[in-house]
Short mmCIF file of C-alpha atoms and ligand atoms in Angstrom, two decimals:
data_model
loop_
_atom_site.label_atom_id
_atom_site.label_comp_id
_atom_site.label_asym_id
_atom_site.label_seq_id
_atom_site.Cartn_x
_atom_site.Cartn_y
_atom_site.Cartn_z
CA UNK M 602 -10.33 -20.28 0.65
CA UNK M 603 -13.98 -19.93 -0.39
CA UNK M 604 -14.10 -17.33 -3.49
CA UNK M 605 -16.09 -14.10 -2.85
CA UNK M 606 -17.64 -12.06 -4.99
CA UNK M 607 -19.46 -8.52 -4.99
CA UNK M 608 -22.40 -7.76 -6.46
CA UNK M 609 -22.85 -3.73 -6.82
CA UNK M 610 -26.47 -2.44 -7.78
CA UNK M 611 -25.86 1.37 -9.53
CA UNK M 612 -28.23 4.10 -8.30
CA UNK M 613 -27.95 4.44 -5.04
CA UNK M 614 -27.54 7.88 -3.57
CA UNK M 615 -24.58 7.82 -1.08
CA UNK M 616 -23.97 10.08 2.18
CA UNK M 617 -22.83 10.49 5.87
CA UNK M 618 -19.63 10.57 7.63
CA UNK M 619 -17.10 7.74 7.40
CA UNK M 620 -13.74 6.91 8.70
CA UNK M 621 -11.29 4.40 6.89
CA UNK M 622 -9.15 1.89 8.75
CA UNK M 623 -5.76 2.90 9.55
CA UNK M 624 -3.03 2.71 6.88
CA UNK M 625 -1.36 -0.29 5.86
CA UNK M 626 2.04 1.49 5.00
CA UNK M 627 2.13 2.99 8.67
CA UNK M 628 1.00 -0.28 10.30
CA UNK M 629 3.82 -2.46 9.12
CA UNK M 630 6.29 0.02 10.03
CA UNK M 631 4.82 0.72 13.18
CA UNK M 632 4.70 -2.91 14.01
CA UNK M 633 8.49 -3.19 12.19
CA UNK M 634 10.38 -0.72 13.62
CA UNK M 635 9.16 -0.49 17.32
CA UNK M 636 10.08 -4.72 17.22
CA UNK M 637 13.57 -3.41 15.95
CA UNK M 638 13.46 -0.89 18.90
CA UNK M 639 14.36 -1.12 22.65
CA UNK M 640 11.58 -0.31 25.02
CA UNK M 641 7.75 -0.68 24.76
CA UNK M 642 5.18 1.32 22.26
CA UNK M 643 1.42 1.35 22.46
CA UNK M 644 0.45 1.82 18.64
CA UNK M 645 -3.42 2.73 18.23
CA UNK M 646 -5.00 3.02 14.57
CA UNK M 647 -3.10 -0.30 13.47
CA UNK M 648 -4.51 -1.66 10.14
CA UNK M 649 -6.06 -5.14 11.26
CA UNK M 650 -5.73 -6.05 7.56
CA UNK M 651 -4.29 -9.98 6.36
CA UNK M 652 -1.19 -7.93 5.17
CA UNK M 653 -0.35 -6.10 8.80
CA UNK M 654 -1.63 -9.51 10.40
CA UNK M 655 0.87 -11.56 8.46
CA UNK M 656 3.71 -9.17 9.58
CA UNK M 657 2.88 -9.36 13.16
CA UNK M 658 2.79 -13.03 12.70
CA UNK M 659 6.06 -12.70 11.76
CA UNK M 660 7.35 -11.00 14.01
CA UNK M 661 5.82 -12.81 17.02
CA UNK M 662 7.50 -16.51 15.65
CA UNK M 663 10.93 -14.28 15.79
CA UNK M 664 10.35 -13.47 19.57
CA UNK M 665 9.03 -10.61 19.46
CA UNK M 666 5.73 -10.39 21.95
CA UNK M 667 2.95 -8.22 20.26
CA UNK M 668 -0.31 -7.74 22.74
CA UNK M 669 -3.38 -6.77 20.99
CA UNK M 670 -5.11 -4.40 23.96
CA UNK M 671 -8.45 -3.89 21.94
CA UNK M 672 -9.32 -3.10 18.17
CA UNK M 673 -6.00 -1.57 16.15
CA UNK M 674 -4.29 -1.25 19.48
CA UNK M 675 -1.05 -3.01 19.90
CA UNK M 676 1.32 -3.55 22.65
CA UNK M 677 4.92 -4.19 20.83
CA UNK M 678 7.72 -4.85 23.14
CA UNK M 679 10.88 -4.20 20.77
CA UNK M 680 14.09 -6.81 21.06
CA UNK M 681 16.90 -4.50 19.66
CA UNK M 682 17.82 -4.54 16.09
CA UNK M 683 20.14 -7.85 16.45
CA UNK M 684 17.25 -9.75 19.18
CA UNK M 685 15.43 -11.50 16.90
CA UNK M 686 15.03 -15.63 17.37
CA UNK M 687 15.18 -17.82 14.45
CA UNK M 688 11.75 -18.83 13.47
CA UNK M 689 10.69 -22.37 14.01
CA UNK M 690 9.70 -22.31 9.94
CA UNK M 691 9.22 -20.08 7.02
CA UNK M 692 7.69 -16.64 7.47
CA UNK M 693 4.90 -16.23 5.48
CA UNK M 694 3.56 -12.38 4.28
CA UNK M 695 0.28 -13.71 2.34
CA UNK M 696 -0.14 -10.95 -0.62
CA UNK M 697 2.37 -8.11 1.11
CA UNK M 698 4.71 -7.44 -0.85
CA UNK M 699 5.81 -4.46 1.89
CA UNK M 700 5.97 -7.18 4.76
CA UNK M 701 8.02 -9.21 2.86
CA UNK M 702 10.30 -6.62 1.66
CA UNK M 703 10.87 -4.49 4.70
CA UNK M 704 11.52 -7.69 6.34
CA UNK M 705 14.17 -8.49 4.54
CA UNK M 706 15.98 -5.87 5.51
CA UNK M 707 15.80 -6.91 9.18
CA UNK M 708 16.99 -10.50 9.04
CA UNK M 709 19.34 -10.01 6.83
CA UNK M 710 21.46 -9.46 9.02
CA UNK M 711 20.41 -11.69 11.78
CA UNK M 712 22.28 -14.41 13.62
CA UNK M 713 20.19 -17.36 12.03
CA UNK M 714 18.65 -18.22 8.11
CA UNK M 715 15.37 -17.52 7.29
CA UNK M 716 12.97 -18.03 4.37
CA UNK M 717 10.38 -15.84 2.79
CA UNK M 718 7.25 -16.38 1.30
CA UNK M 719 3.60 -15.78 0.18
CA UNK M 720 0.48 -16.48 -1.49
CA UNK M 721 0.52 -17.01 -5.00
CA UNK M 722 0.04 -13.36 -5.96
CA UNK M 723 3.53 -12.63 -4.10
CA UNK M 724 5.27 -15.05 -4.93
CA UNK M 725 5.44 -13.69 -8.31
CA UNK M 726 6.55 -10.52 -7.76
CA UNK M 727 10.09 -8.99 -8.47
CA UNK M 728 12.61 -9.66 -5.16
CA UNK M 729 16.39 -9.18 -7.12
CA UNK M 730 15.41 -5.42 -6.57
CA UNK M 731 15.90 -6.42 -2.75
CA UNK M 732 18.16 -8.83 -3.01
CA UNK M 733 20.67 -6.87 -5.37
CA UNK M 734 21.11 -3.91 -2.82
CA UNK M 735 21.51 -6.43 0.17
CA UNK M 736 24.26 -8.24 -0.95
CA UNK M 737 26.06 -5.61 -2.14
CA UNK M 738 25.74 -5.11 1.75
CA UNK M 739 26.94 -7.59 2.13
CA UNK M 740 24.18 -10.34 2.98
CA UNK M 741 23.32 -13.25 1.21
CA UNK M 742 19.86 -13.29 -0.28
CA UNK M 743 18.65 -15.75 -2.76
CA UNK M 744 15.70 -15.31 -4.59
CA UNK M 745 13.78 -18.08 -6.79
CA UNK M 746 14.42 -17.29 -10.15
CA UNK M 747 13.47 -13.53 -8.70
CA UNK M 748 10.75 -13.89 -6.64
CA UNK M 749 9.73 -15.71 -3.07
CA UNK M 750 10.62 -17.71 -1.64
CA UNK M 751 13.31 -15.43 -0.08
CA UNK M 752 15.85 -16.86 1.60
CA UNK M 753 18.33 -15.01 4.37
CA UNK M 754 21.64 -16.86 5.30
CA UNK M 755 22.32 -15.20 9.12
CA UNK M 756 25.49 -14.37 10.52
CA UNK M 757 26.50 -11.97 7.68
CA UNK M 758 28.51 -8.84 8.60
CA UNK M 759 26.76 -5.78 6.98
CA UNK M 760 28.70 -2.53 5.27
CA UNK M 761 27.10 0.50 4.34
CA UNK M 762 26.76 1.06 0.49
CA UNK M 763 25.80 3.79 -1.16
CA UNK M 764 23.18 2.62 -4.00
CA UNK M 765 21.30 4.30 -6.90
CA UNK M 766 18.01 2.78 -6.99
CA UNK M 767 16.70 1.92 -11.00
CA UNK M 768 13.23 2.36 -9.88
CA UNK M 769 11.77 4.50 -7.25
CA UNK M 770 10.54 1.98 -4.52
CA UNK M 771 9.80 2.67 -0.84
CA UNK M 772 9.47 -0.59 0.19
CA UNK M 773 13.11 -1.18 -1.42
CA UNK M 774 14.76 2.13 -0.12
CA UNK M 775 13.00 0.77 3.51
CA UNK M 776 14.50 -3.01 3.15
CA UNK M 777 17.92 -0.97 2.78
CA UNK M 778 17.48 1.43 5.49
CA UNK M 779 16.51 -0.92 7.81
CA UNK M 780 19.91 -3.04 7.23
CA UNK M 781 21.81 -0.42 7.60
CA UNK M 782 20.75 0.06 11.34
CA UNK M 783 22.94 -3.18 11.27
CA UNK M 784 25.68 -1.85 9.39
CA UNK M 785 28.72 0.32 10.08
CA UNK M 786 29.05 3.87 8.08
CA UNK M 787 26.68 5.61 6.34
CA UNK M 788 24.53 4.30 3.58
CA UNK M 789 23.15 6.32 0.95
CA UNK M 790 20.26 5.78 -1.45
CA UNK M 791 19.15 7.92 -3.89
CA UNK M 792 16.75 7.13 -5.85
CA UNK M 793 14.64 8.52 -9.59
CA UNK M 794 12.12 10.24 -7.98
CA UNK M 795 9.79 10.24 -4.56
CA UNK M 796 8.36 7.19 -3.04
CA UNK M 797 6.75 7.36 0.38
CA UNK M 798 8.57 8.41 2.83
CA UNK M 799 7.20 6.81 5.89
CA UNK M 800 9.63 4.49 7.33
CA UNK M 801 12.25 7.87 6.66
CA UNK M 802 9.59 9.99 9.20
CA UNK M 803 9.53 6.81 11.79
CA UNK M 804 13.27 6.25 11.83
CA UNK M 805 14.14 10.10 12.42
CA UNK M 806 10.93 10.17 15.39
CA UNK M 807 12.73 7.10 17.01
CA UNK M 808 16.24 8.65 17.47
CA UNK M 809 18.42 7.36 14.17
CA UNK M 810 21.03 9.47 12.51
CA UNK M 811 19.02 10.12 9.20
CA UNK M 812 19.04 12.74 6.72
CA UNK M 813 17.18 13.56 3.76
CA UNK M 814 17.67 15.73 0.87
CA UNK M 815 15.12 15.40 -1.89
CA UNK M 816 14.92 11.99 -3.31
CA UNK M 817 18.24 10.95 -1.27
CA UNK M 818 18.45 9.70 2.16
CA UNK M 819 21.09 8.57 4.26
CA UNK M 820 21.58 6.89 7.41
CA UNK M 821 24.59 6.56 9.46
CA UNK M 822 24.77 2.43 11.31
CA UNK M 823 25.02 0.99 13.12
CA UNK M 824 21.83 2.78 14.75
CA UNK M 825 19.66 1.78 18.14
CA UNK M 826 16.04 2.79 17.74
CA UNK M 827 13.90 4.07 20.32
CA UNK M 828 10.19 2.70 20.77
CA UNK M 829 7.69 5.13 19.96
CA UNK M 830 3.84 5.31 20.59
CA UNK M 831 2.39 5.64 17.53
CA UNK M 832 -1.33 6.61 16.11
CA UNK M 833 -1.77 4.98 12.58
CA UNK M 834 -4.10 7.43 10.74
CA UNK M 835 -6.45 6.51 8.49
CA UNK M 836 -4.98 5.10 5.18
CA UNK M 837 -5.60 7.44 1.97
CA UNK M 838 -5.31 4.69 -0.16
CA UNK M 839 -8.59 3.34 1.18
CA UNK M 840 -10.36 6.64 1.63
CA UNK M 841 -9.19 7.08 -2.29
CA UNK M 842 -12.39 3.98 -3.03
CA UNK M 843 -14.92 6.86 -1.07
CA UNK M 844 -13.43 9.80 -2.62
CA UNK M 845 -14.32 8.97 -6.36
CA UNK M 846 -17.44 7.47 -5.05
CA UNK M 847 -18.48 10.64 -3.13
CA UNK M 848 -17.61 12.04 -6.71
CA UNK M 849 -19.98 10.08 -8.22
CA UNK M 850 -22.68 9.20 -6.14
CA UNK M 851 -22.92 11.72 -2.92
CA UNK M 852 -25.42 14.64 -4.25
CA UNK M 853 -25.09 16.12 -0.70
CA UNK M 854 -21.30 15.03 0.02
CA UNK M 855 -19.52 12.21 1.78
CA UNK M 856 -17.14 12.80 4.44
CA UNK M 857 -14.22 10.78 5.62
CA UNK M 858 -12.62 11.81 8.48
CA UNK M 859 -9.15 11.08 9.69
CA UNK M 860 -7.26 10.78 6.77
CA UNK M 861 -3.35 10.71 6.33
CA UNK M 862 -2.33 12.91 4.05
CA UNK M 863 1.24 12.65 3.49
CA UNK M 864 2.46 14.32 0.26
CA UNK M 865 4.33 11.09 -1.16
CA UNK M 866 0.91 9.54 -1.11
CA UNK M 867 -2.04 12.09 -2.36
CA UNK M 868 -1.59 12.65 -6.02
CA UNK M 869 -4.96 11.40 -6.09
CA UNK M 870 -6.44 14.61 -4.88
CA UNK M 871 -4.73 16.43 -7.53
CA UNK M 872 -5.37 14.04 -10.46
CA UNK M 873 -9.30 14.50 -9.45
CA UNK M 874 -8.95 18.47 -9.19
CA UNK M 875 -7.78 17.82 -13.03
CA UNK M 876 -10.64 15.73 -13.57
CA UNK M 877 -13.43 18.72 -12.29
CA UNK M 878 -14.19 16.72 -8.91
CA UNK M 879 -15.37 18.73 -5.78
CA UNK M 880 -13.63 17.98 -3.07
CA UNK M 881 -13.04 19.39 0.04
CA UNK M 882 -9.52 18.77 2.36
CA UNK M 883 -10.74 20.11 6.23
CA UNK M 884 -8.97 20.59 9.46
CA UNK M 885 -5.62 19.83 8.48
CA UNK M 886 -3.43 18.67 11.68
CA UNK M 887 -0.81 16.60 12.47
CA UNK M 888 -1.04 12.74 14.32
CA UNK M 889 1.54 10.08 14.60
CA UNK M 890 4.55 12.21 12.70
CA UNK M 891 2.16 12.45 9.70
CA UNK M 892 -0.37 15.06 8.15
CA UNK M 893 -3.89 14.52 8.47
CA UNK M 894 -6.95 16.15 7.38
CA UNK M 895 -11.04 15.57 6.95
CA UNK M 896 -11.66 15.03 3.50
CA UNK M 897 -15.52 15.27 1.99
CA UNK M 898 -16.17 14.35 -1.86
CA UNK M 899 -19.64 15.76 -3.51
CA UNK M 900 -21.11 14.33 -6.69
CA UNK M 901 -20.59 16.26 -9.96
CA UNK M 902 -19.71 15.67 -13.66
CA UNK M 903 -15.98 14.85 -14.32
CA UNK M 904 -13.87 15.04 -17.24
CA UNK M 905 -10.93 12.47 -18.98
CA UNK M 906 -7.39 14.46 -18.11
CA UNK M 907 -3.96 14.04 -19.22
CA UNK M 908 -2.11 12.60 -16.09
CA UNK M 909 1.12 14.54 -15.55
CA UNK M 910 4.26 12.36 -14.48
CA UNK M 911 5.00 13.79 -11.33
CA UNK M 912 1.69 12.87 -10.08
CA UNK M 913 2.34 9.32 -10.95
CA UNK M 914 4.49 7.94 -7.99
CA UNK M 915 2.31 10.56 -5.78
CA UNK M 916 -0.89 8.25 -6.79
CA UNK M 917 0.97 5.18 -7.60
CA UNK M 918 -1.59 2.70 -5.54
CA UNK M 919 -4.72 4.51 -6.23
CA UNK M 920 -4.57 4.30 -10.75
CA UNK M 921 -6.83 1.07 -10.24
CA UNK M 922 -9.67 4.02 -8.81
CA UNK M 923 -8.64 6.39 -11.10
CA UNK M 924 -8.49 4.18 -14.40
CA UNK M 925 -12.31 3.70 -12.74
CA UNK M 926 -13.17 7.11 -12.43
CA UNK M 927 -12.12 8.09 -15.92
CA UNK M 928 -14.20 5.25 -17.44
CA UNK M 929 -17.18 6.96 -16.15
CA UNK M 930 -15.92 10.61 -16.86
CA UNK M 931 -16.21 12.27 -19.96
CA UNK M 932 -13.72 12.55 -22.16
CA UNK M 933 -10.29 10.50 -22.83
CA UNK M 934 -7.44 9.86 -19.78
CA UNK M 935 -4.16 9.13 -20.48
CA UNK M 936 -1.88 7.65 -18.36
CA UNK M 937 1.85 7.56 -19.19
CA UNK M 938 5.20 6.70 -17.20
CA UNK M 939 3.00 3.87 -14.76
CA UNK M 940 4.86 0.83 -15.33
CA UNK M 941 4.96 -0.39 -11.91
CA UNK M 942 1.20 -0.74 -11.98
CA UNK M 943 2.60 -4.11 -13.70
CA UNK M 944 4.60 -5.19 -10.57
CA UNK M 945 1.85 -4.40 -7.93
CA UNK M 946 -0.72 -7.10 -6.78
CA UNK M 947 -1.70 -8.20 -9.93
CA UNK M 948 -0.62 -6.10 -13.35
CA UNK M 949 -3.07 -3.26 -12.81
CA UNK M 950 -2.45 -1.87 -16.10
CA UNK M 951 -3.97 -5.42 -17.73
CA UNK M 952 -6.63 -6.53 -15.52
CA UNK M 953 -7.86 -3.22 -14.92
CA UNK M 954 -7.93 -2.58 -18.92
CA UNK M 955 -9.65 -6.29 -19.20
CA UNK M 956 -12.22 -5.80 -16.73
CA UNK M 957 -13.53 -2.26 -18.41
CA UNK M 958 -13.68 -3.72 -21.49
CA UNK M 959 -15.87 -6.25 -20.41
CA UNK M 960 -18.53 -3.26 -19.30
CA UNK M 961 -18.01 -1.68 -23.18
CA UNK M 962 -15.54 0.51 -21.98
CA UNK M 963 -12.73 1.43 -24.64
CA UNK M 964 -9.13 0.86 -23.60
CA UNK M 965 -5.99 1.39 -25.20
CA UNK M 966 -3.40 -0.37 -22.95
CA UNK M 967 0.70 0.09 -23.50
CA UNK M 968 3.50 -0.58 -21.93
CA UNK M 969 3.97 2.19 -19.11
CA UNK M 970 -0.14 2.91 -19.20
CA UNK M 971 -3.53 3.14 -20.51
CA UNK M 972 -5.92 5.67 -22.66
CA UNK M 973 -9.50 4.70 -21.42
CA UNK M 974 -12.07 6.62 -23.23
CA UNK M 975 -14.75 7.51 -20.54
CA UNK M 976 -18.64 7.93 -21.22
CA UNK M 977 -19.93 4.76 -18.44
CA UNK M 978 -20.16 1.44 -18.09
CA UNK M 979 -22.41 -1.53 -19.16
CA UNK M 980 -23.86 -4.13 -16.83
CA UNK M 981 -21.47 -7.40 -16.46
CA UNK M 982 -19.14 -9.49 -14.15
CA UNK M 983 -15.45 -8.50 -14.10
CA UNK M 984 -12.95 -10.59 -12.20
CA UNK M 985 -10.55 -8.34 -10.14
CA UNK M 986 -7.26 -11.26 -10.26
CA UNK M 987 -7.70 -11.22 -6.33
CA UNK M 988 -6.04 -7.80 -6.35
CA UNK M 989 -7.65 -5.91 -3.46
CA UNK M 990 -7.39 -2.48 -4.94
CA UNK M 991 -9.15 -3.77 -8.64
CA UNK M 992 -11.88 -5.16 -6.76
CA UNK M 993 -13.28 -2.28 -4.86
CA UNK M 994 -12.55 -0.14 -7.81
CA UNK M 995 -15.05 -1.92 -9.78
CA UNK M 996 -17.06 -1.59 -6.98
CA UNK M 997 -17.44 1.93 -6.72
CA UNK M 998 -17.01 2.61 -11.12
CA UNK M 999 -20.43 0.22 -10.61
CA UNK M 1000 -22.37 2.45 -8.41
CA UNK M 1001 -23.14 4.58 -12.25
CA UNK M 1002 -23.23 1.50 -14.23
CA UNK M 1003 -26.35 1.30 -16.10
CA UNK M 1004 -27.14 -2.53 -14.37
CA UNK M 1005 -25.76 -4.79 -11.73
CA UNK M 1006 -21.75 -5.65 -11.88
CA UNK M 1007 -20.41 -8.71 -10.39
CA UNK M 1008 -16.85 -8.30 -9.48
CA UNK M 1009 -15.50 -11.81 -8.50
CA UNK M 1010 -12.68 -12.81 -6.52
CA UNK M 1011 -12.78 -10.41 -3.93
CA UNK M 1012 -11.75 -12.27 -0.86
CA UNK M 1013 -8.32 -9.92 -0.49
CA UNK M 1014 -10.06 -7.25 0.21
CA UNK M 1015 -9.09 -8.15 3.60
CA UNK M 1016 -5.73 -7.60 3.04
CA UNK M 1017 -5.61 -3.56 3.26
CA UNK M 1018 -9.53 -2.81 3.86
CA UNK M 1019 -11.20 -5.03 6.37
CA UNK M 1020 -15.14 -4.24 6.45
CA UNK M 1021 -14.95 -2.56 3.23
CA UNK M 1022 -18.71 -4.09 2.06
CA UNK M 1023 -19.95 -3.08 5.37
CA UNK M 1024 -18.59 0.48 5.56
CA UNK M 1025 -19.59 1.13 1.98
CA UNK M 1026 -22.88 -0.06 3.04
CA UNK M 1027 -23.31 2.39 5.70
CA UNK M 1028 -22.33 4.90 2.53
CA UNK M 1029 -25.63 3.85 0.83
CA UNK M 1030 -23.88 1.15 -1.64
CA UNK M 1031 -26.30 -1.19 -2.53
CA UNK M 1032 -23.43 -4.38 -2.36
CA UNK M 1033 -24.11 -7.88 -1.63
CA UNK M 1034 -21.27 -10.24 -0.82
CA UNK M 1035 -21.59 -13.61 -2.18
CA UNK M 1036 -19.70 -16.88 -2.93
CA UNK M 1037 -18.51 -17.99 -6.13
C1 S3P G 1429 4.51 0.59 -0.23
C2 S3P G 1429 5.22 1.10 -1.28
C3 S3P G 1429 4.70 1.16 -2.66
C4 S3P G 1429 3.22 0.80 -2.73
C5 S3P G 1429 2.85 -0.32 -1.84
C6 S3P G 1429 3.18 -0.01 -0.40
C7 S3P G 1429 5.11 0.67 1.11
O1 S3P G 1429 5.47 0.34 -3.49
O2 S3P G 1429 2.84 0.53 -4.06
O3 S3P G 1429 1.47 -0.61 -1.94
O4 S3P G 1429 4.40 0.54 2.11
O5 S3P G 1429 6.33 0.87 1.18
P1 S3P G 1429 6.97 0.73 -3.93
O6 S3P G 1429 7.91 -0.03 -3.07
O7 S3P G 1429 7.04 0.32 -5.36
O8 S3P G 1429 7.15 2.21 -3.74
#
């Protein structure tokens, strides 16, 4: 793959009304879970991302027949949760760790063997947390030396368990839910604290015996899912990138419209509130199962803040932006408790912490977080370890940079946030894309 790179002039003024593509969490499960069901779903808003792409690729070499109608609209004619074919080769999820995960979940208990993999980024990232709960299903999943490739040995009969989860995961409560459709009695997770709860809303709005209580869930197998017409909203973890810059850059506001807003995913909002940032949350309504609201950021001063713990797993994707916004603030932010920013696309905690200090920025990285001292950023070239999120977090901290930043490495981008140059153009971002 050619390398990209960004190059971000600061001072421009930014405005308008924006939407964000649809969100990547929704879009694999949307794509998932009506292939698991029986009957036919239209899904609009589908995230047309490398990550969702790699999952409907998937899907389709397992039989399952996926029509694109027109942009983010999908046609996904479901097989029943044991109709899967064997694939004629590995299945390969690129840099998703969700594909990957979720996945596993489904063909573990599947007639035939399969193997999982991904791009380099993936396949170093942590699988026994998968693989651990699934066997004690009573599957067989090997990792490689704890990470991709995955493999599935078919033909397993699955049990419910009832499992504590170490860490609070989504993607690994999802992998477990999503097996036990295929197994009898009722597994239970329960887990340290929230994760998203999407795949939880999806499985209830498509007919399975699920109940939640707090951080627990249950699910009583084996379960048939209904197919359900889905529309993806727009994915907070992207409009997080226009947020800050609205905050930093948008003297009369910048709007983004058509934004999910599910609780177990905007800690964000609250973490800028903390930091002084004007924003305003509009015409809150429902859409596909999920809250969704108009969101408009306006450019003011903000300050460093102590993050509070709770807020962590609430914001858990979007502390690449934030780290950002507090280099620029003024003042000192602490983050504390964040130690799965290490197991994300790249380690967040490092690279973001790296690429600061290369624009003078002073950070003090530990184990479970970061203290970055805020006050702006220097001119200089930053490379964002081909994690999507680092990249376009540079590229917004740049927009009040006191020269040009060149962010390199920025191809994945195009996992979660297709057209992200070109939207942020139409913000007033002066960004050129360029090869390395
Ligand atoms: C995701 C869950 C989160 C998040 C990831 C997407 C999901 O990870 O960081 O980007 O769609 O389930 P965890 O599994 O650690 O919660």
């Amino acid at each position: 793959m050619t390398q990209q790179r960004y190059r971000v002039t600061p001072g421009a003024a930014l405005g308008g009304v924006l939407e964000v593509p649809g969100d990547k969490s929704i879009s694999h499960r949307a794509l998932l879970l009506n292939a698991l069901a029986r009957g036919r779903a239209e899904v609009t808003g589908i995230l047309e991302g490398e990550d969702c792409l790699a999952t409907r690729r998937a899907l389709q070499a397992m039989g399952v027949a996926i029509q694109r109608q027109a942009a983010g609209h999908y046609r996904i004619t479901g097989v029943g949760r044991q109709g899967f074919s064997a694939p004629a080769g590995p299945l390969d999820f690129g840099n998703s760790g969700t594909g990957l995960r979720l996945m596993a979940g489904i063909v573990a208990a599947q007639r035939f063997d399969t193997v999982l993999t991904g791009d380099e980024s993936l396949r170093q990232r942590p699988m026994n947390r998968i693989a651990e709960p699934l066997n004690q299903m009573g599957a067989r999943v090997d990792t490689t030396a704890g990470c991709p490739p995955v493999t599935t040995t078919g033909g397993r009969t699955l049990k419910a368990i009832r499992y504590a989860q170490p860490v609070a995961s989504a993607q690994v409560k999802s992998a477990i839910l999503l097996a036990a459709l295929n197994a009898s009695g009722r597994t239970h997770i329960r887990a340290p604290g929230p994760s998203r709860d999407h795949t939880e809303r999806l499985l209830q709005a498509m007919g399975a015996p699920l109940v939640c209580e707090g951080d627990a869930v249950s699910l009583e197998g084996p379960a048939d899912l209904n197919a359900l017409d889905i529309d993806v909203p727009g994915d907070f973890s992207s409009a997080a990138f226009f947020l800050v810059a609205g905050c930093l850059a948008a003297p009369n506001g910048l709007a983004i419209n058509n934004v999910g807003l599910n609780p177990s995913r905007t800690g964000l909002l609250a973490i800028l509130e903390l930091m002084g940032a004007k924003i305003r949350v509009q015409r809150r309504r429902m859409a596909g199962g999920e809250p969704v609201a108009d969101l408009q950021a306006t450019q003011g001063p903000l300050r460093g803040a102590t993050i509070p713990a709770d807020l962590v797993p609430l914001a858990i994707d979007e502390f690449p932006i934030v780290f950002a916004a507090a280099a620029v603030a003024e003042g000192v932010t602490h983050v504390a408790g964040a130690a799965e920013l290490r197991h994300k696309e790249s380690d967040r905690i490092r690279v973001m912490a790296e690429g600061l200090r290369r624009l003078g920025v002073r950070v003090e990285e530990r184990p479970d977080g970061a203290s970055i001292y805020g006050g702006g950023l220097t001119a200089g070239e930053v490379d964002s370890a081909g994690d999507h999120r680092v990249a376009m977090a540079f590229a917004v901290a740049a927009l009040v940079a006191d020269g040009p930043v060149d962010i390199h490495n920025t191809a994945n981008v195009a996992t979660s946030f297709p057209g992200f140059d070109a939207l942020a153009r139409s913000a007033g971002f002066q960004i050129e894309v360029g090869s390395d």
